[in-house]
mmCIF file with all atom_site columns, C-alpha atoms in Angstrom:
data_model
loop_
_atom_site.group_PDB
_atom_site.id
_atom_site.type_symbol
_atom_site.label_atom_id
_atom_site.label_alt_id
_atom_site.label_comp_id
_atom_site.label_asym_id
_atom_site.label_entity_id
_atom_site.label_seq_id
_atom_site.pdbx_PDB_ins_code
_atom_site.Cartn_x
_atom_site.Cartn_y
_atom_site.Cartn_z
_atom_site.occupancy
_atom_site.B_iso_or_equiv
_atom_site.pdbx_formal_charge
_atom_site.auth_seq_id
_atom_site.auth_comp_id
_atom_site.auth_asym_id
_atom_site.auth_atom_id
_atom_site.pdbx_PDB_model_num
ATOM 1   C CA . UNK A 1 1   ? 151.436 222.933 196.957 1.00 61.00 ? 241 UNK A CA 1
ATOM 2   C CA . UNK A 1 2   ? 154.672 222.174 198.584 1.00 60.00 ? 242 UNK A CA 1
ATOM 3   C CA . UNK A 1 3   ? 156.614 224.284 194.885 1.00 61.00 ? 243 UNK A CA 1
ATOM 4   C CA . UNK A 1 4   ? 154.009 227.314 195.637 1.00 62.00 ? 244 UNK A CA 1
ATOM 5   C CA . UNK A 1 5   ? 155.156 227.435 199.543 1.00 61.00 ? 245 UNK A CA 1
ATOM 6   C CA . UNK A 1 6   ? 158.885 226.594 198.430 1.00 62.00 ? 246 UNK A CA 1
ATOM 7   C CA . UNK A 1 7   ? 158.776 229.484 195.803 1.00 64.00 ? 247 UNK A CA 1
ATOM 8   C CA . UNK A 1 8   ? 156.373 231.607 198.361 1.00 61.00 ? 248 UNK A CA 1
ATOM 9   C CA . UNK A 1 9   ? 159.307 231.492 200.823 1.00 61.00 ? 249 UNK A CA 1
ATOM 10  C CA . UNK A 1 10  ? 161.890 232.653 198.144 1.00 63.00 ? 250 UNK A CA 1
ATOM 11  C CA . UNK A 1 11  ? 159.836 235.362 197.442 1.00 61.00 ? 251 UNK A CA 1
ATOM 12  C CA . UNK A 1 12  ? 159.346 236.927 201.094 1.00 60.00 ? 252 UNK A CA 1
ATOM 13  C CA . UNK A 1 13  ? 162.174 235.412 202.702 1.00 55.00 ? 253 UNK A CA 1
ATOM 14  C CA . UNK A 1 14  ? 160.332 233.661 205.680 1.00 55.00 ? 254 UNK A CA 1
ATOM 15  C CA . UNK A 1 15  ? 157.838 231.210 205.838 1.00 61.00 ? 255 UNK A CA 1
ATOM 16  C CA . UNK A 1 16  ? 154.107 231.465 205.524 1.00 65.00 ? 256 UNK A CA 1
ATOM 17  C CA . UNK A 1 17  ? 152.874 229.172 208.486 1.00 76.00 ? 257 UNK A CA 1
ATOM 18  C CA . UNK A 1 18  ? 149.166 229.510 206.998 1.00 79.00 ? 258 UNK A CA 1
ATOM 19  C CA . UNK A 1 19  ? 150.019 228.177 203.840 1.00 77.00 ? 259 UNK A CA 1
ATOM 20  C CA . UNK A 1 20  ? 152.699 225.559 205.102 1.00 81.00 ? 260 UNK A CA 1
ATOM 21  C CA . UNK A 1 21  ? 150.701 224.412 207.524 1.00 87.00 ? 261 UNK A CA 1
ATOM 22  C CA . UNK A 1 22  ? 147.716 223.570 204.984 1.00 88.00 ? 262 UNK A CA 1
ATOM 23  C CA . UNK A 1 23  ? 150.569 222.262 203.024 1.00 87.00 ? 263 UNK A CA 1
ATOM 24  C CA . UNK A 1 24  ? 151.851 219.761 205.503 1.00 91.00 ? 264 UNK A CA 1
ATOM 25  C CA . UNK A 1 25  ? 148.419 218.587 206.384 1.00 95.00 ? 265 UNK A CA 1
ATOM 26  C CA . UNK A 1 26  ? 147.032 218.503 203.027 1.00 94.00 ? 266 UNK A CA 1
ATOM 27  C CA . UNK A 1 27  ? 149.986 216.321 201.948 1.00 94.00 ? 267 UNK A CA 1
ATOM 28  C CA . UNK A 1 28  ? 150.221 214.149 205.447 1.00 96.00 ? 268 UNK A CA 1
ATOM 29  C CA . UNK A 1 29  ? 146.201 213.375 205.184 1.00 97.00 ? 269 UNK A CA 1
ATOM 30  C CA . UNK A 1 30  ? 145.309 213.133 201.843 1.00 96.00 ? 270 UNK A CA 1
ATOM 31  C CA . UNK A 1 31  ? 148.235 213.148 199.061 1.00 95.00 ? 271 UNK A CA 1
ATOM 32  C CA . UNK A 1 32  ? 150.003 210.441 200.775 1.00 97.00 ? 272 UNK A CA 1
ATOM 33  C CA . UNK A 1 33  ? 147.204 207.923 202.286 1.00 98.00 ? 273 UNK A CA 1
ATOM 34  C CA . UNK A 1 34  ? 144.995 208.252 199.548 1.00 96.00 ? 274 UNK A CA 1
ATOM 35  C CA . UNK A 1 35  ? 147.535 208.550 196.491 1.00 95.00 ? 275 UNK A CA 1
ATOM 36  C CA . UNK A 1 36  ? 149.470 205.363 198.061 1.00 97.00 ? 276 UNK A CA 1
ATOM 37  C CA . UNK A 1 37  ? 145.956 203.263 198.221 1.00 97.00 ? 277 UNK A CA 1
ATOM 38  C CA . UNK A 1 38  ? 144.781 204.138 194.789 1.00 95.00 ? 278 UNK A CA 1
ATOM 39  C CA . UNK A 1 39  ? 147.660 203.002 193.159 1.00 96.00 ? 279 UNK A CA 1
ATOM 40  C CA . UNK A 1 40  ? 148.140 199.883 195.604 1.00 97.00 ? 280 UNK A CA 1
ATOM 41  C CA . UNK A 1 41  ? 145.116 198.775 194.878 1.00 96.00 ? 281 UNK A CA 1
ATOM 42  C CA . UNK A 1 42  ? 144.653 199.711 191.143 1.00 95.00 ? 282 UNK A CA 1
ATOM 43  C CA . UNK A 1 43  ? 147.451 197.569 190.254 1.00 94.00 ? 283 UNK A CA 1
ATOM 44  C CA . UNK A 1 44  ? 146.652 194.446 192.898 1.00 95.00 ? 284 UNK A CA 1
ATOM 45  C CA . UNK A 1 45  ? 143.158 194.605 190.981 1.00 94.00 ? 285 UNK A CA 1
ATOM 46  C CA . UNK A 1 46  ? 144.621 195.280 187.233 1.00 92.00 ? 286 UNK A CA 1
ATOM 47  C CA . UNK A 1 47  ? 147.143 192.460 188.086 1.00 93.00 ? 287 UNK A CA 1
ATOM 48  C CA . UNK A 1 48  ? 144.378 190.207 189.269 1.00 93.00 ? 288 UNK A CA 1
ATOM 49  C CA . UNK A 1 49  ? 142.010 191.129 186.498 1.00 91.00 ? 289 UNK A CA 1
ATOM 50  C CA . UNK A 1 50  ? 142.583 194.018 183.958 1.00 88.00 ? 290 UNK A CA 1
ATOM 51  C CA . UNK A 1 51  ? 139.086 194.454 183.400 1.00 88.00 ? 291 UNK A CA 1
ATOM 52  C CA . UNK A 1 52  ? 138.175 194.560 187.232 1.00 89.00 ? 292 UNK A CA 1
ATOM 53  C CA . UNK A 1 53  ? 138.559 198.542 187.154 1.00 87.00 ? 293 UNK A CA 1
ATOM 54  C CA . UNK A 1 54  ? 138.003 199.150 183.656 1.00 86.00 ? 294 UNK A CA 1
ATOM 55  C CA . UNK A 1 55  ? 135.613 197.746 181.204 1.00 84.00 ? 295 UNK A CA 1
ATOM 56  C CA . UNK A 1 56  ? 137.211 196.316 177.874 1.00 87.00 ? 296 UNK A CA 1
ATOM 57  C CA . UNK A 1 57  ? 135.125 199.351 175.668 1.00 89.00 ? 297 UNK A CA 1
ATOM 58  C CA . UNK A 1 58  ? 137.330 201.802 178.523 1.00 88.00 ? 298 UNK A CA 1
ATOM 59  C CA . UNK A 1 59  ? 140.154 199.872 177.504 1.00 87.00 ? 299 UNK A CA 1
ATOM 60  C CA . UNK A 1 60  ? 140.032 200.475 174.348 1.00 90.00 ? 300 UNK A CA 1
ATOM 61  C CA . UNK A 1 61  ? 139.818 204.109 174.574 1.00 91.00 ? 301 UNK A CA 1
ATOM 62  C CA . UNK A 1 62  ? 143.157 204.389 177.590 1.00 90.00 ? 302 UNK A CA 1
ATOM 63  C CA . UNK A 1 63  ? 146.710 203.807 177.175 1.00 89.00 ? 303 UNK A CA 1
ATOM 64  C CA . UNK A 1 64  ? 149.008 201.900 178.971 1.00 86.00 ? 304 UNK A CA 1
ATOM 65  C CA . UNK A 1 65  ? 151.001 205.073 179.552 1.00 90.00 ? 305 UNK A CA 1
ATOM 66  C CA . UNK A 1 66  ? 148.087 206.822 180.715 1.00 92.00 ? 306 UNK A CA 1
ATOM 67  C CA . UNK A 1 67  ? 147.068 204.111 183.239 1.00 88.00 ? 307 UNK A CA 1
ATOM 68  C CA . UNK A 1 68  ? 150.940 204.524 184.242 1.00 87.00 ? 308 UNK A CA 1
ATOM 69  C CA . UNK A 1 69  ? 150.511 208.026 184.586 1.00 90.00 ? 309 UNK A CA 1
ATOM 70  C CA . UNK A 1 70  ? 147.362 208.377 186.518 1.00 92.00 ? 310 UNK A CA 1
ATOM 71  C CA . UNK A 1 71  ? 147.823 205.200 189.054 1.00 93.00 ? 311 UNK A CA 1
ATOM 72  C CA . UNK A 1 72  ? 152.331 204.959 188.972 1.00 93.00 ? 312 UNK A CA 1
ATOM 73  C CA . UNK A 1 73  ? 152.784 208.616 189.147 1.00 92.00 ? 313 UNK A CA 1
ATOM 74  C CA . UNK A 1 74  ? 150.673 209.624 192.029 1.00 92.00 ? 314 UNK A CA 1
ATOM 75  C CA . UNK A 1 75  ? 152.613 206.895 193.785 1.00 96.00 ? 315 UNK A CA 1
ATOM 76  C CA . UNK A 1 76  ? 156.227 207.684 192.769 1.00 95.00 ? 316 UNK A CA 1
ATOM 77  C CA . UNK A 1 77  ? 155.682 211.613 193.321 1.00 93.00 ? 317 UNK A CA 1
ATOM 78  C CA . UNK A 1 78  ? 153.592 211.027 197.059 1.00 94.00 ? 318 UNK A CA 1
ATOM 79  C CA . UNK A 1 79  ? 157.288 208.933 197.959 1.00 96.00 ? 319 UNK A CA 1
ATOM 80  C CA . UNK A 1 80  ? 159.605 211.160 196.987 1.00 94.00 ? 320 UNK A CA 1
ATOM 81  C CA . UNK A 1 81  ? 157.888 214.204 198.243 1.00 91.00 ? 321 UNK A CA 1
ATOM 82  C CA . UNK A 1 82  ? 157.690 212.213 201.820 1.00 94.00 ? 322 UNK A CA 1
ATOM 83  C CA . UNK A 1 83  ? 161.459 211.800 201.582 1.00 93.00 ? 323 UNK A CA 1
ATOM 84  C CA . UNK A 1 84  ? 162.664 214.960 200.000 1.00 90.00 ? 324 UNK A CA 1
ATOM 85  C CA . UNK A 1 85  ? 160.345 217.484 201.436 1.00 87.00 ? 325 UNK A CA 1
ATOM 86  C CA . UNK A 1 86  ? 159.700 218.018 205.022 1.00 88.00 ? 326 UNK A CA 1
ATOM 87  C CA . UNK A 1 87  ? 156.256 217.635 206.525 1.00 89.00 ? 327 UNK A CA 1
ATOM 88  C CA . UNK A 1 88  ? 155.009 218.331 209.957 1.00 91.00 ? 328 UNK A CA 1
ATOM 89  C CA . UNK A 1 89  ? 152.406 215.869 210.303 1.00 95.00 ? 329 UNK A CA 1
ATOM 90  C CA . UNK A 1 90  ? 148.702 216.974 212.513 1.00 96.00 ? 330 UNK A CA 1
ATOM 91  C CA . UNK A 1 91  ? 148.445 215.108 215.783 1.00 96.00 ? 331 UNK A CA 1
ATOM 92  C CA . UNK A 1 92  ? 147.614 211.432 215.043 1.00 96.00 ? 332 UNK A CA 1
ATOM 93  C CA . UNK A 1 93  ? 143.762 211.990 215.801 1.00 97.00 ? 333 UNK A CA 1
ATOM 94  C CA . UNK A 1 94  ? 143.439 214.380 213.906 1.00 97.00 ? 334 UNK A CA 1
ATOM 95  C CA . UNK A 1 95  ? 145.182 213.129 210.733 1.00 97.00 ? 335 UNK A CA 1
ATOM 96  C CA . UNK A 1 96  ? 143.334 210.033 211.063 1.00 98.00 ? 336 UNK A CA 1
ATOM 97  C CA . UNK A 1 97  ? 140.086 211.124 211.518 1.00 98.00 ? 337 UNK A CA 1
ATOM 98  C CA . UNK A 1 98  ? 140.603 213.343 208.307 1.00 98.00 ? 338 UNK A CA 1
ATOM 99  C CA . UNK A 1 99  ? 142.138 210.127 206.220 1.00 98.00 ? 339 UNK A CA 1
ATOM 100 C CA . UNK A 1 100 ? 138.845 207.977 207.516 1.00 98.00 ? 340 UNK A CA 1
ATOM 101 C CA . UNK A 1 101 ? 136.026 211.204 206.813 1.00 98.00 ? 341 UNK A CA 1
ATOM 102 C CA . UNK A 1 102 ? 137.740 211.668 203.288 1.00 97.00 ? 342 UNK A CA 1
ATOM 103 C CA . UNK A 1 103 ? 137.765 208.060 202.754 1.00 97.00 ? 343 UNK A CA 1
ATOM 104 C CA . UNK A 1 104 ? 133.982 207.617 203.764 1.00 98.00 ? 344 UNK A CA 1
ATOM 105 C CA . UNK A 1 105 ? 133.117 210.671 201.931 1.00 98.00 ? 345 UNK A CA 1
ATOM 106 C CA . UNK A 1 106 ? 134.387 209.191 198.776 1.00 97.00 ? 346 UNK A CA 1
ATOM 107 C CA . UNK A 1 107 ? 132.596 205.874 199.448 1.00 97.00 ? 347 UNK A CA 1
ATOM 108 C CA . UNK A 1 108 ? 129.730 207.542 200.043 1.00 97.00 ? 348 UNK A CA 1
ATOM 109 C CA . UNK A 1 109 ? 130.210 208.896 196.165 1.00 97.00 ? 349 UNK A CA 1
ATOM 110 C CA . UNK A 1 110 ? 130.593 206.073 194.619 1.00 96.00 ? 350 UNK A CA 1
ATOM 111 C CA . UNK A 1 111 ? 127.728 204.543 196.456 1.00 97.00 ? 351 UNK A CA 1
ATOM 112 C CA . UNK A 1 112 ? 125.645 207.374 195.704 1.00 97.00 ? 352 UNK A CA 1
ATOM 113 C CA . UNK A 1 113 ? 126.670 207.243 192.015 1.00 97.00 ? 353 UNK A CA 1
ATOM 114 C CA . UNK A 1 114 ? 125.875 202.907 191.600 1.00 96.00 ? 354 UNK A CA 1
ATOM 115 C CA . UNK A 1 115 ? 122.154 204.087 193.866 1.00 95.00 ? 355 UNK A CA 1
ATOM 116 C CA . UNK A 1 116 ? 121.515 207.075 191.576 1.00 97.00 ? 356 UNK A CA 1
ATOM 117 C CA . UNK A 1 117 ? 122.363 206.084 187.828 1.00 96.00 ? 357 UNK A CA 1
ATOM 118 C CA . UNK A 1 118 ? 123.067 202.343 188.176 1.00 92.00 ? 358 UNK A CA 1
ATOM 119 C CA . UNK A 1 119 ? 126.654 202.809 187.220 1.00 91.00 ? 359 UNK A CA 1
ATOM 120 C CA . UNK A 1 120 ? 129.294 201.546 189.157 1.00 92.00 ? 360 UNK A CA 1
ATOM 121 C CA . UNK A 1 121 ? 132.428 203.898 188.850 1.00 90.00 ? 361 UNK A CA 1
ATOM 122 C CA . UNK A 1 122 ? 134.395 200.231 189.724 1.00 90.00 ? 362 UNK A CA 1
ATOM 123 C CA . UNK A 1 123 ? 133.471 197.415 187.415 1.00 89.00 ? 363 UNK A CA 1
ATOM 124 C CA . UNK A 1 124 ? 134.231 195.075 190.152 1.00 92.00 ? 364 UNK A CA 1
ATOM 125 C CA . UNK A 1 125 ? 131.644 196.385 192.614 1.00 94.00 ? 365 UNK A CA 1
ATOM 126 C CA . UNK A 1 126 ? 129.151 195.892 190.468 1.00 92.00 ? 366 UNK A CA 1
ATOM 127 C CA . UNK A 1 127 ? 129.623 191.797 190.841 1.00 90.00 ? 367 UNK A CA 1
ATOM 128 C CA . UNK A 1 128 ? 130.387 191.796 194.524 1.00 94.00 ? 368 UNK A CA 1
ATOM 129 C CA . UNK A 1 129 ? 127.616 191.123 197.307 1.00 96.00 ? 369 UNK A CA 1
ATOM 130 C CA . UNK A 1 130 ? 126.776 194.354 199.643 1.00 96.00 ? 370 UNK A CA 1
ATOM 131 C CA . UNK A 1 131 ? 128.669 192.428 202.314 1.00 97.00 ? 371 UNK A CA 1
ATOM 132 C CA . UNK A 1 132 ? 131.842 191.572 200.208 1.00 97.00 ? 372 UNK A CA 1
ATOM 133 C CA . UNK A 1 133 ? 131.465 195.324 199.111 1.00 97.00 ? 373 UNK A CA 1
ATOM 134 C CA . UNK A 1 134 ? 131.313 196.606 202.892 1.00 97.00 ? 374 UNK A CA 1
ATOM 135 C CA . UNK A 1 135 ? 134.555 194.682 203.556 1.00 98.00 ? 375 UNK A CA 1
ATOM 136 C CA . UNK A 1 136 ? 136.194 195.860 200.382 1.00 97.00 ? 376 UNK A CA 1
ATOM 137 C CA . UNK A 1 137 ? 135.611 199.573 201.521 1.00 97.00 ? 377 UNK A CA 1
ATOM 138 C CA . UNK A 1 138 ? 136.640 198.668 205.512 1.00 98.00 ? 378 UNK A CA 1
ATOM 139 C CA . UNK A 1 139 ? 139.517 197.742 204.289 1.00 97.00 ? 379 UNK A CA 1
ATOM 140 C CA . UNK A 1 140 ? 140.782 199.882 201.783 1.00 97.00 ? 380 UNK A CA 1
ATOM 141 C CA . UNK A 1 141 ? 139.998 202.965 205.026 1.00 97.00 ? 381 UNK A CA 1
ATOM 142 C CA . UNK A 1 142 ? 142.056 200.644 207.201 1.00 98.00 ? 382 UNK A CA 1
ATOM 143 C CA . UNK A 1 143 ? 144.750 200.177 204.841 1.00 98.00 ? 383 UNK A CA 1
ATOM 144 C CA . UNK A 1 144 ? 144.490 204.406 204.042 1.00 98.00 ? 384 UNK A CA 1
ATOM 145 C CA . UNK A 1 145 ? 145.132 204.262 207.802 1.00 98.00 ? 385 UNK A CA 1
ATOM 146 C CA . UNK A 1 146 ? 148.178 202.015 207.926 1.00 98.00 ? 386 UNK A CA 1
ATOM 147 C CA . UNK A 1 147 ? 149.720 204.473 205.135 1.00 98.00 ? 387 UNK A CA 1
ATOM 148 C CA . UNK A 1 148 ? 149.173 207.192 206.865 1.00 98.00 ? 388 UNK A CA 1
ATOM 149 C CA . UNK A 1 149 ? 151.102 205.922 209.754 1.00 98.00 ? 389 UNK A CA 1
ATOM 150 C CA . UNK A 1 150 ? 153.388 204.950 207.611 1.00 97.00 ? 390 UNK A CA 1
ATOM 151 C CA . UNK A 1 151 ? 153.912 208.318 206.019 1.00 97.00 ? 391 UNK A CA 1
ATOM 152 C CA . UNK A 1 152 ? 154.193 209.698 209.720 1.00 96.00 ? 392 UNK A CA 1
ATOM 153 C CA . UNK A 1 153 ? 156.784 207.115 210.683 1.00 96.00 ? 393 UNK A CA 1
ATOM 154 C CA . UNK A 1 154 ? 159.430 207.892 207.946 1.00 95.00 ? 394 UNK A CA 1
ATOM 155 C CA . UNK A 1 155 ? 158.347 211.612 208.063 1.00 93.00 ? 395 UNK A CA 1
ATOM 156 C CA . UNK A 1 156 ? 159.047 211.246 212.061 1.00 93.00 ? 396 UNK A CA 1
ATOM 157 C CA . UNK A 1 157 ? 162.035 209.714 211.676 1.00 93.00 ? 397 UNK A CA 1
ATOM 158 C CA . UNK A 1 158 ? 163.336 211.378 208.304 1.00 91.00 ? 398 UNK A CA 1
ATOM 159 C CA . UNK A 1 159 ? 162.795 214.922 209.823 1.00 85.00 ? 399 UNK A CA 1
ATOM 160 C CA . UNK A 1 160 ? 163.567 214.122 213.622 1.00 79.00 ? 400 UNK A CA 1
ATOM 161 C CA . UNK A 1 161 ? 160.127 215.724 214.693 1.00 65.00 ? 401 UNK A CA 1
ATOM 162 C CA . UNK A 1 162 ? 159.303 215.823 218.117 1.00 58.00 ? 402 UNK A CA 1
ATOM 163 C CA . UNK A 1 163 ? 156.300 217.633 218.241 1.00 47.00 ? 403 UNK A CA 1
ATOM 164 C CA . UNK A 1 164 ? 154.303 214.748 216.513 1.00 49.00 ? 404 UNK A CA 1
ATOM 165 C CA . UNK A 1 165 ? 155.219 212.311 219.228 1.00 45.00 ? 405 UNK A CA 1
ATOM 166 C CA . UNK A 1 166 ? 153.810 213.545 221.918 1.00 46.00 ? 406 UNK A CA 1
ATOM 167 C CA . UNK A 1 167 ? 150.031 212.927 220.912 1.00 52.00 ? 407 UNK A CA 1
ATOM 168 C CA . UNK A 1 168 ? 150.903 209.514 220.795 1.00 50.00 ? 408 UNK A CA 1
ATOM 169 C CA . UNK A 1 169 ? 152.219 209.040 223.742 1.00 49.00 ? 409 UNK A CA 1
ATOM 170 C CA . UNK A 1 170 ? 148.738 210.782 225.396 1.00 50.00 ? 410 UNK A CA 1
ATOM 171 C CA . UNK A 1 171 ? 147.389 207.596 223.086 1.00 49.00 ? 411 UNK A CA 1
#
């Protein structure tokens, strides 16, 4: 998104505020959060147990580069985007609440997935008790959280925003 507004500018000379603003948030409350915890926790879980987000027939069937790409990339890419590219984060409510309804939509998913077919779409849920499970998924939103206050922080003081900070200081 942010190469279609950077070209989109070259193109018409000025800059689209629609399409940078759904830009910006896109990137501030999904790309970054999300893409950051998915890859934290991937490899915490891989390196704890290769087969706790996989089964070994999966295994079988993926490559190590593949894994790289689809849980390294997202990571490397979300980082260097948050220092190369400027983003004007939403006010912090906002952003938040979008990072935890995202992350409880997706929950909601998976849970509806393991209820539905009796597949869990994460090996390791499928061993865990409903309270462990609960936990897991509290955490992983508060951890989405802490990155996207992270993300705001360096994009804050990367970009010298000022707009940003005033929501938080009606916090």
């Amino acid at each position: 998104m942010a190469a279609v507004t950077g070209f989109f500018e070259l193109l018409k000379k000025r800059k689209n505020e629609i399409f940078s603003s759904v830009c910006d948030f896109t990137f501030a409350c999904f790309v970054l959060p999300i893409g950051l915890t998915v890859s934290i926790l991937f490899w915490g879980l891989y390196a704890a147990d290769p087969y706790s987000c996989q089964t070994p027939e999966e295994a079988k069937f993926i490559p190590d580069w593949l894994n790289h790409y689809m849980h390294s990339f997202p990571f490397v890419t979300a980082m260097f985007e948050l220092w190369l590219i400027e983003h004007k984060y939403p006010p912090r409510t906002k952003g938040l609440l979008s990072v935890l309804a995202f992350g409880v939509a997706y929950m909601s998913w998976v849970l509806w997935i393991a209820f539905s077919s009796d597949i869990w779409v994460y090996p390791f849920l499928e061993n865990m008790s409903w309270p462990f499970i609960g936990a897991f998924f509290a955490c992983a939103l508060f951890f989405s959280t802490l990155l996207y206050l992270f993300g705001e922080w360096v994009a804050l003081r990367r970009w010298h925003h000022e707009a940003c900070s005033l929501d938080k200081k009606k916090l």
